[in-house]
PDB file of C-alpha atoms in Angstrom:
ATOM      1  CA  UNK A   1      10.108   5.707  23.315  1.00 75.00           C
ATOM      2  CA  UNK A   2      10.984   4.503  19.422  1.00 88.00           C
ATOM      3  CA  UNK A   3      14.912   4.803  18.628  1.00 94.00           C
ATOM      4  CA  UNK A   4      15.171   7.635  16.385  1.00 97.00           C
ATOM      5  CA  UNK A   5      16.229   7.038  13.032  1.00 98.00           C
ATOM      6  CA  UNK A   6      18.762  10.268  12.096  1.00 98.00           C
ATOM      7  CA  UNK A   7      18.885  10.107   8.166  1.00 98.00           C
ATOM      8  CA  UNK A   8      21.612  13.402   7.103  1.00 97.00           C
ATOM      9  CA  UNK A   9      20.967  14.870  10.849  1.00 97.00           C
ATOM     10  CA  UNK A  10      17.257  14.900  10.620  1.00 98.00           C
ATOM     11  CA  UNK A  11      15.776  12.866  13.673  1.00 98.00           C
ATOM     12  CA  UNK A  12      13.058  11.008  12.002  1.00 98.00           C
ATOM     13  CA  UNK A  13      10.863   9.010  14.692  1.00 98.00           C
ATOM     14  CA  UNK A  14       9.710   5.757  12.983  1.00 98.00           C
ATOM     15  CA  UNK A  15       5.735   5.583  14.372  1.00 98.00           C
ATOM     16  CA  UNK A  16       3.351   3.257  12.240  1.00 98.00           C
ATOM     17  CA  UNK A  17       0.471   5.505  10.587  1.00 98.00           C
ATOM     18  CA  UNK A  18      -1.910   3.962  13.513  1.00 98.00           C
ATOM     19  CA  UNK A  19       0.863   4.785  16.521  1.00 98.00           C
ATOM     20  CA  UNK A  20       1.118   8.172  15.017  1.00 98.00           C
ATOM     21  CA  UNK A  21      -2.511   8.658  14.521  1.00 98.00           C
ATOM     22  CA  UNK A  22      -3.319   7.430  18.030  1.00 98.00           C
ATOM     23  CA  UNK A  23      -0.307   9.860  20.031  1.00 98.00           C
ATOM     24  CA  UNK A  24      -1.598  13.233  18.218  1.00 98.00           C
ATOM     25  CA  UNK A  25      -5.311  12.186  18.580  1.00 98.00           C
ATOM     26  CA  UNK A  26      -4.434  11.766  22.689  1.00 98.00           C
ATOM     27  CA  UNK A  27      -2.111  13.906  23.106  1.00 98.00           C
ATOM     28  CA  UNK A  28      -4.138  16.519  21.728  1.00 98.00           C
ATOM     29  CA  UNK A  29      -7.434  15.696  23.905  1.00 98.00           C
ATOM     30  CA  UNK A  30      -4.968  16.167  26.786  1.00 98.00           C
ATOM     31  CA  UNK A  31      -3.599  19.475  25.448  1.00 98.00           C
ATOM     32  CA  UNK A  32       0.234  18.275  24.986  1.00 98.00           C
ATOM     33  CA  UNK A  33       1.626  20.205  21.852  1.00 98.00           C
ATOM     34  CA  UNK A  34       2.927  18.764  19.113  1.00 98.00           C
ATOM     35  CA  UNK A  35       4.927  20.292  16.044  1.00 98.00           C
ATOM     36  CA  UNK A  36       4.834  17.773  13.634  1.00 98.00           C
ATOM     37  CA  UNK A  37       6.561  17.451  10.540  1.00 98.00           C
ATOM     38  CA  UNK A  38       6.384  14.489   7.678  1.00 98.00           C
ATOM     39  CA  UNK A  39       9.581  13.899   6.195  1.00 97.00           C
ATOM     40  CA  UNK A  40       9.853  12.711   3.005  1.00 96.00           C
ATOM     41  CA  UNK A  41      13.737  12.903   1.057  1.00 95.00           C
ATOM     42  CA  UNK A  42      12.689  15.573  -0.710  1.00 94.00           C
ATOM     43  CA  UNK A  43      12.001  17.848   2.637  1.00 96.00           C
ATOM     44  CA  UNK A  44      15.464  15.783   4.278  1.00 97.00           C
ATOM     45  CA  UNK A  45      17.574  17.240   1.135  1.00 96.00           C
ATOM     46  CA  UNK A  46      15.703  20.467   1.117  1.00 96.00           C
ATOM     47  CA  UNK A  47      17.819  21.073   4.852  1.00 97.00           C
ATOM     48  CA  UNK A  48      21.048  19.474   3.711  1.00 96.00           C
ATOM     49  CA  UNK A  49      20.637  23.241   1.288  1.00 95.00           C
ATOM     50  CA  UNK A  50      19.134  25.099   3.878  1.00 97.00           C
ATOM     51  CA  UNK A  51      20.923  25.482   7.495  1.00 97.00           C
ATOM     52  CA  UNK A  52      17.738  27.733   8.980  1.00 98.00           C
ATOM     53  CA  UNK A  53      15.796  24.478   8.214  1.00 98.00           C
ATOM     54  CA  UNK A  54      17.980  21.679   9.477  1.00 98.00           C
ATOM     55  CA  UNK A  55      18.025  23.422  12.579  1.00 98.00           C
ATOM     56  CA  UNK A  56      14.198  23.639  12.941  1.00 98.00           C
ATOM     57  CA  UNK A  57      13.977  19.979  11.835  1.00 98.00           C
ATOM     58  CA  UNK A  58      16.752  18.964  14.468  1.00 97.00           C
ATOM     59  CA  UNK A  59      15.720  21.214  17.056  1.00 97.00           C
ATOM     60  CA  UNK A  60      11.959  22.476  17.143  1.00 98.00           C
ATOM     61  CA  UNK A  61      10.166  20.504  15.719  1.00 98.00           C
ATOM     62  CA  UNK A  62       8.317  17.667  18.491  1.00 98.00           C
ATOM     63  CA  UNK A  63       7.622  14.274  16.114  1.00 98.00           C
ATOM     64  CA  UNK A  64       9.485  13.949  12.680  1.00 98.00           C
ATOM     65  CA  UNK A  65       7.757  10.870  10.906  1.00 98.00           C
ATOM     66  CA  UNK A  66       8.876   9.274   8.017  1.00 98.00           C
ATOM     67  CA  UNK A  67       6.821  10.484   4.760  1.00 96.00           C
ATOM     68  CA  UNK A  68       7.563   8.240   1.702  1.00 91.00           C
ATOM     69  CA  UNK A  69       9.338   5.475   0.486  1.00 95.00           C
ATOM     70  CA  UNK A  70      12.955   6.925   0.422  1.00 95.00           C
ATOM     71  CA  UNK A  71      12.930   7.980   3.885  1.00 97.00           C
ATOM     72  CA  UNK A  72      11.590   4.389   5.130  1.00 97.00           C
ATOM     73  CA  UNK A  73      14.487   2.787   3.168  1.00 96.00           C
ATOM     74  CA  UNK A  74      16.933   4.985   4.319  1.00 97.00           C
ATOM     75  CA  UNK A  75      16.096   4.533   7.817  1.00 97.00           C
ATOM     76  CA  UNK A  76      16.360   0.789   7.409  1.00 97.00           C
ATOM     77  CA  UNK A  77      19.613   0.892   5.123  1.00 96.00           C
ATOM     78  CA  UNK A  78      21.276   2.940   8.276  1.00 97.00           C
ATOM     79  CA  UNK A  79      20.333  -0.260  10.532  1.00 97.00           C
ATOM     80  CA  UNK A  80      17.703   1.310  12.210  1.00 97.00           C
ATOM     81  CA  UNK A  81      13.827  -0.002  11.780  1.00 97.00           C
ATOM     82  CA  UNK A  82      11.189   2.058  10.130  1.00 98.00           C
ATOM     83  CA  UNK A  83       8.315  -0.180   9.463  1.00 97.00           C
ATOM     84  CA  UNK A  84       6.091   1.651   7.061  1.00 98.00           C
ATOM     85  CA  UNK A  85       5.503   5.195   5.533  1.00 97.00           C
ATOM     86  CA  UNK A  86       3.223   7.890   7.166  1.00 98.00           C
ATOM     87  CA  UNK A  87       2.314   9.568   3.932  1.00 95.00           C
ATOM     88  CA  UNK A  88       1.428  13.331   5.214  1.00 95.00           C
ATOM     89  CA  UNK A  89      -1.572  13.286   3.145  1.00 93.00           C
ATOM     90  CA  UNK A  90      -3.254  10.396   4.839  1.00 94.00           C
ATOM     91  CA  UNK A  91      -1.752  11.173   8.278  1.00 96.00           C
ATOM     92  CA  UNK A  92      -4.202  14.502   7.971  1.00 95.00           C
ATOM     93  CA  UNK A  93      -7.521  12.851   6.716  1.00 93.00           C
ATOM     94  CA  UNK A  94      -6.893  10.406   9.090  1.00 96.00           C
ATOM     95  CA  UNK A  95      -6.394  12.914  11.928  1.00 96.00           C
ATOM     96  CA  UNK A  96      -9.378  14.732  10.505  1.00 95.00           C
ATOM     97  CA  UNK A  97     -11.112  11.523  11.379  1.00 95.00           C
ATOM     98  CA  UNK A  98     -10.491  11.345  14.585  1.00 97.00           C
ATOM     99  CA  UNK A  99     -11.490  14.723  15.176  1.00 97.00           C
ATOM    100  CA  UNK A 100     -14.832  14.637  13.723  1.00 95.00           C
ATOM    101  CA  UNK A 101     -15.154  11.566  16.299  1.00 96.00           C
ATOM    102  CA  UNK A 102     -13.470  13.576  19.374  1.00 97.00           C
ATOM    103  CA  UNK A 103     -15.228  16.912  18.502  1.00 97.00           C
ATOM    104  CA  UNK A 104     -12.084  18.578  18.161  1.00 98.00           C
ATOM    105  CA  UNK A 105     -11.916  21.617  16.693  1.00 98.00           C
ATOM    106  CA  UNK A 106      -9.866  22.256  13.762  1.00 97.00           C
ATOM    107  CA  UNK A 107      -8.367  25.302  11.706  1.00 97.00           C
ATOM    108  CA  UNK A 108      -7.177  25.218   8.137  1.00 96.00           C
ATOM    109  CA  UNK A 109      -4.623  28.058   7.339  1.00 96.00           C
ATOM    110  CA  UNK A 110      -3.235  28.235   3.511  1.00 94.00           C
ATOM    111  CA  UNK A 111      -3.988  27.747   0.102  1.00 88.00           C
ATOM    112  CA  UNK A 112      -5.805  29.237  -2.697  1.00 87.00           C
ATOM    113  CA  UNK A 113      -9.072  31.193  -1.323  1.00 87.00           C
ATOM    114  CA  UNK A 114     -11.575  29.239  -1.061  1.00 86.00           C
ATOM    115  CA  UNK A 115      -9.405  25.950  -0.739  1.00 83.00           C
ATOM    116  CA  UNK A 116      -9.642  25.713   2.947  1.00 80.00           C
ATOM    117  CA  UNK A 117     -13.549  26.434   3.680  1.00 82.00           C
ATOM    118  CA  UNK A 118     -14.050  23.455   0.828  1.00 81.00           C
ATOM    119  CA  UNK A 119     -11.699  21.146   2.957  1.00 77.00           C
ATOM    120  CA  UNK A 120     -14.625  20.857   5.563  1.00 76.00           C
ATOM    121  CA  UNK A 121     -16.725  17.705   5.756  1.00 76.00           C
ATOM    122  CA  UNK A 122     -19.255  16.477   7.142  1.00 78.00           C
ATOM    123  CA  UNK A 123     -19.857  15.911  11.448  1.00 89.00           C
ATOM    124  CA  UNK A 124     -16.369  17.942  11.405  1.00 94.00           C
ATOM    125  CA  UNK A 125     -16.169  21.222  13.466  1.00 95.00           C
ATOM    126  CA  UNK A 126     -14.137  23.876  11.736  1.00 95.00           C
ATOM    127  CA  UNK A 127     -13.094  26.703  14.038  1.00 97.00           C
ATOM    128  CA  UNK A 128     -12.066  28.859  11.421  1.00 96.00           C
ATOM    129  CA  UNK A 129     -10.614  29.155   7.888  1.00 95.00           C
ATOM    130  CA  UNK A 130      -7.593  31.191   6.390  1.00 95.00           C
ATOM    131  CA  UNK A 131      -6.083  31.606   2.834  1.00 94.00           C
ATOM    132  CA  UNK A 132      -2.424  31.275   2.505  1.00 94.00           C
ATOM    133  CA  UNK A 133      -2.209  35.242   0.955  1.00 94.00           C
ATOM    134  CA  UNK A 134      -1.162  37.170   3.471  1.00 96.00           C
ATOM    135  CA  UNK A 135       1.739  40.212   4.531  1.00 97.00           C
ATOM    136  CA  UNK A 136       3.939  39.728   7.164  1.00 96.00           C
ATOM    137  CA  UNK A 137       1.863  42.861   8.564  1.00 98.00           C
ATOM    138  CA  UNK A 138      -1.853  40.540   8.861  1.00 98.00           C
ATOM    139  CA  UNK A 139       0.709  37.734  10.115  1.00 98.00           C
ATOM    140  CA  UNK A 140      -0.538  39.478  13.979  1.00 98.00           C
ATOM    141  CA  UNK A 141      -4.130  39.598  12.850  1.00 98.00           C
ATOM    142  CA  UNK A 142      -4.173  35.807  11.323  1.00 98.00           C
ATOM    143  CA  UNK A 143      -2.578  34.473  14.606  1.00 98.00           C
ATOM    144  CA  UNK A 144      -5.115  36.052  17.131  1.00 98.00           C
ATOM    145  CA  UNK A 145      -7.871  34.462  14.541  1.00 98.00           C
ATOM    146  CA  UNK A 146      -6.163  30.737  14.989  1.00 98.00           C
ATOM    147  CA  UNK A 147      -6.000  31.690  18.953  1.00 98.00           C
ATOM    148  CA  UNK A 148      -9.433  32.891  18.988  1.00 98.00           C
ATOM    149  CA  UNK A 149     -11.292  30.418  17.705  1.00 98.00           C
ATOM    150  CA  UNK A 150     -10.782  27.598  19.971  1.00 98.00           C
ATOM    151  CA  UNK A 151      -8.718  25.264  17.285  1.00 98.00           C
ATOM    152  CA  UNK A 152      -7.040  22.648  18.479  1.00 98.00           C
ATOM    153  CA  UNK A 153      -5.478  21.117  15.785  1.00 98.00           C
ATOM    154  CA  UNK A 154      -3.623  23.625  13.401  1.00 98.00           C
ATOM    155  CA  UNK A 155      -3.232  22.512   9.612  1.00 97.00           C
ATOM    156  CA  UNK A 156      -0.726  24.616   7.722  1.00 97.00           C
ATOM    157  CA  UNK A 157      -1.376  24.553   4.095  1.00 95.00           C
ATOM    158  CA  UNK A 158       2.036  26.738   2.939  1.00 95.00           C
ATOM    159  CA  UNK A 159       4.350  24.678   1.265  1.00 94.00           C
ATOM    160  CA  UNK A 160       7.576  23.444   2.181  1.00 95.00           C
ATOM    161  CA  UNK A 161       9.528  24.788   4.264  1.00 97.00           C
ATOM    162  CA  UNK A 162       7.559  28.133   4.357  1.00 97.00           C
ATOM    163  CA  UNK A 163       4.897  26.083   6.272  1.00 97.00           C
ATOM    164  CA  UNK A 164       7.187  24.783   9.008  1.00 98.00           C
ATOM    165  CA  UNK A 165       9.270  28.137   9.717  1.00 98.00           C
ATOM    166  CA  UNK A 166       6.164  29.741  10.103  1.00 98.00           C
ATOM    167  CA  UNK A 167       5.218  27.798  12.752  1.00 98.00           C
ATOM    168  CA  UNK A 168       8.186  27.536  14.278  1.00 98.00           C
ATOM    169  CA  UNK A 169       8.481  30.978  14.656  1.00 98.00           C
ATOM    170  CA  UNK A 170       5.151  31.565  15.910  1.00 98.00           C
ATOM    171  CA  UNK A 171       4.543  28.409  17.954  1.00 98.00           C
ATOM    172  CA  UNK A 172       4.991  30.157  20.843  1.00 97.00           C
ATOM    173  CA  UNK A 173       2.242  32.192  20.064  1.00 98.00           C
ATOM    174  CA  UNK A 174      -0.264  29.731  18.908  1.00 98.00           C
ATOM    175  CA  UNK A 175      -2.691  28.187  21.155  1.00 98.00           C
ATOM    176  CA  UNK A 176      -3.501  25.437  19.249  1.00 98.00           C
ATOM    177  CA  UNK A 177      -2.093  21.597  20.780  1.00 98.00           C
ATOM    178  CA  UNK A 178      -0.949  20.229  17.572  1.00 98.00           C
ATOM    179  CA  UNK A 179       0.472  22.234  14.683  1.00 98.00           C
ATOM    180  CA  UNK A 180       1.187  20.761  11.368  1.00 98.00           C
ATOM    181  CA  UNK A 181       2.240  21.615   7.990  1.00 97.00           C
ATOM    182  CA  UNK A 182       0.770  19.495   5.362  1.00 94.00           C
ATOM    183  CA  UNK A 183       1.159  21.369   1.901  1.00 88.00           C
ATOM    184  CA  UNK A 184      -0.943  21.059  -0.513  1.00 71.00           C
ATOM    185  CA  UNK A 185      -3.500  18.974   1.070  1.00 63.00           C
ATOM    186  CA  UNK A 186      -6.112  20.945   1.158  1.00 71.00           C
ATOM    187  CA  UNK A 187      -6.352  21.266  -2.783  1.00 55.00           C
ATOM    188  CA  UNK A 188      -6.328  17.119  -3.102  1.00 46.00           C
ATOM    189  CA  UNK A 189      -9.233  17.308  -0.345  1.00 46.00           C
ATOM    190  CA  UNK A 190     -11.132  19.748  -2.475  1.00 42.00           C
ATOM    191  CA  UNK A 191     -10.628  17.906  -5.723  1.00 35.00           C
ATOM    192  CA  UNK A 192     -11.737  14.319  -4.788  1.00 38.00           C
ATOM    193  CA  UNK A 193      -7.858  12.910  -4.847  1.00 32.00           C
ATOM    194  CA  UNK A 194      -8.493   9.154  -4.146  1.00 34.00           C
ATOM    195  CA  UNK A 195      -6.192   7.603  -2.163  1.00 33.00           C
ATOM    196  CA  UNK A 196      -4.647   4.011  -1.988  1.00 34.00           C
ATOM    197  CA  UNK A 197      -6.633   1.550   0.432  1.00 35.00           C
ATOM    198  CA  UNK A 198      -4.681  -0.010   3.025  1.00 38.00           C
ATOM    199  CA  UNK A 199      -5.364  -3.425   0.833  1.00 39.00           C
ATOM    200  CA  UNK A 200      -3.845  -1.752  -2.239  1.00 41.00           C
ATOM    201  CA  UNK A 201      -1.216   0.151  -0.723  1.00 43.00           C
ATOM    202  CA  UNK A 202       2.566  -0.936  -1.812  1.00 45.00           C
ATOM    203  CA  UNK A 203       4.186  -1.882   0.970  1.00 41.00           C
ATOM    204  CA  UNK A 204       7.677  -0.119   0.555  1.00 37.00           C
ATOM    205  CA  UNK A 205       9.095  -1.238   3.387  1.00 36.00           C
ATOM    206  CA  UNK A 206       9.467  -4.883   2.669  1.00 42.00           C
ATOM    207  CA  UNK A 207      11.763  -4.508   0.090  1.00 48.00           C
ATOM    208  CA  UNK A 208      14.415  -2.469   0.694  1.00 49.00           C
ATOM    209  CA  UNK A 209      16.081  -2.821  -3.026  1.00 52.00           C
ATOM    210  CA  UNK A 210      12.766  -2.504  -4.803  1.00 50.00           C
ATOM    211  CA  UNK A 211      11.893   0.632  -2.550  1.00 49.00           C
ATOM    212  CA  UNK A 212      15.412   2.284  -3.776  1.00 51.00           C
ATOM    213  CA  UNK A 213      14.602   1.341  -7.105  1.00 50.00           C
ATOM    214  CA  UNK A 214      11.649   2.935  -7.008  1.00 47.00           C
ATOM    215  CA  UNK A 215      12.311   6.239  -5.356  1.00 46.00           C
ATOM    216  CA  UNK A 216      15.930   6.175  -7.188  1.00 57.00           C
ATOM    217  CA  UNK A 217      14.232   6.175 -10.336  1.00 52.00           C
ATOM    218  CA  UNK A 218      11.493   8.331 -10.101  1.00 45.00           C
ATOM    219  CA  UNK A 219       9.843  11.984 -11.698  1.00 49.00           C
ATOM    220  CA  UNK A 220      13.078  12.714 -14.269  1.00 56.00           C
ATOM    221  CA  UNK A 221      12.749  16.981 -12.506  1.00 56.00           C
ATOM    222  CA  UNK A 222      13.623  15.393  -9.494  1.00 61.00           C
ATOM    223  CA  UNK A 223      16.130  12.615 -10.694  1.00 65.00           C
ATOM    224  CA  UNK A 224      19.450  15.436  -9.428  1.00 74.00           C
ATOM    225  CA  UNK A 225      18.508  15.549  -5.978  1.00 72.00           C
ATOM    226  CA  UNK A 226      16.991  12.333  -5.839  1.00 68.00           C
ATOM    227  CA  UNK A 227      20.682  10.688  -6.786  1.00 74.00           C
ATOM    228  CA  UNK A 228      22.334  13.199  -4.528  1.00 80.00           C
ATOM    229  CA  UNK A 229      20.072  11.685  -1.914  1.00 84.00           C
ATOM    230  CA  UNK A 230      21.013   8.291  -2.570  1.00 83.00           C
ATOM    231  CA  UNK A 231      24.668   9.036  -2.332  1.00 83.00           C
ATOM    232  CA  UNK A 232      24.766  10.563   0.717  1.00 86.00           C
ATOM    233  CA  UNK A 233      23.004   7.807   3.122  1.00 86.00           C
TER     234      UNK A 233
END
């Protein structure tokens, strides 16, 4: 078992995108459950505001990995070793992968209508398909559908944190082995977003000053909680 890295009382277990990839894949064919949540510093600040989240992050949720550059050089400022980002978006495509190779079946629940069925490909077997529109009165109806068709992998396409306190609050009830939220995935899937290879990919974590330089100095609309970020580790 990994130390845990806890950056502002979220436990953030520092996998490698091929560990994590490789735990949910068998873990899943073996029907363990997993809530998993990527952590970048935006989602680690969002429950330093919000207690109901900090508590789901500390508490319910199963594997916490370390989504983006600020939460890898965090982890490694406290003292602890986080040896690479597992970006959400390419933990799910490559979990998508693997699924398509295991036959396991998936279910994509959020987004704009439409977004979902178009995040299908090819060899993969979709169990079902919901839109992220919904009353907390179909919230019964949409559950049963996840349960009934056979998914075993849940992606949650909801946004942050809506995505993860919905399932947490209805984990119990879902059948599915591996639930995860994953934003706005589905709408990069359906537009063709093109993603770094691992050849091209920065690699953050080898520079701890040029990775805080980086994420300290990034998107101006987040540059407020970004510094309050900084400050507090």
């Amino acid at each position: 078992m990994k130390e845990i890295a806890t950056i502002l009382g979220v436990p953030v277990i520092p996998y490698t995108m091929d560990e994590a990839v490789a735990k949910l894949t068998q873990d899943t064919l073996q029907r363990k459950r997993n809530f998993v949540v990527t952590a970048n510093a935006e989602i680690i600040m969002m429950a330093q505001d919000d207690k109901e989240y900090k508590t789901l992050l500390a508490e319910t949720a199963d594997l916490i990995l370390p989504d983006g550059a600020g939460t890898v050089w965090a982890g490694n400022y406290l003292g602890y070793t986080v040896p690479e980002r597992v970006a959400g978006y390419d933990l799910y495509l490559r979990l998508l992968e693997e699924a398509a190779r295991n036959k396991i079946p998936v279910y994509f629940f959020g987004g704009k209508p439409g977004i979902a069925e178009e995040a299908a490909a090819p060899g993969l077997h979709v169990a079902g398909c919901r839109n992220g529109y919904f009353s907390a009165e179909e919230e019964p109806e949409i559950i049963e559908d996840i349960n009934r068709s056979g998914a075993a992998m849940l992606f949650a396409a909801l946004g942050a944190p809506k995505q993860e306190k919905w399932l947490a609050q209805y984990r119990d009830r879902l059948k599915p082995s591996l639930l995860m939220g994953i934003g706005g995935s589905f709408a990069g899937r359906q537009t063709g977003m093109a993603l770094p290879s691992d050849e091209t990919a920065q690699p953050f974590w080898k520079n701890a000053g040029a990775a805080k330089i980086r994420f300290c100095g990034a998107r101006r609309k987040k540059q407020e909680k970004i510094t309050k970020y900084c400050r507090q580790i």
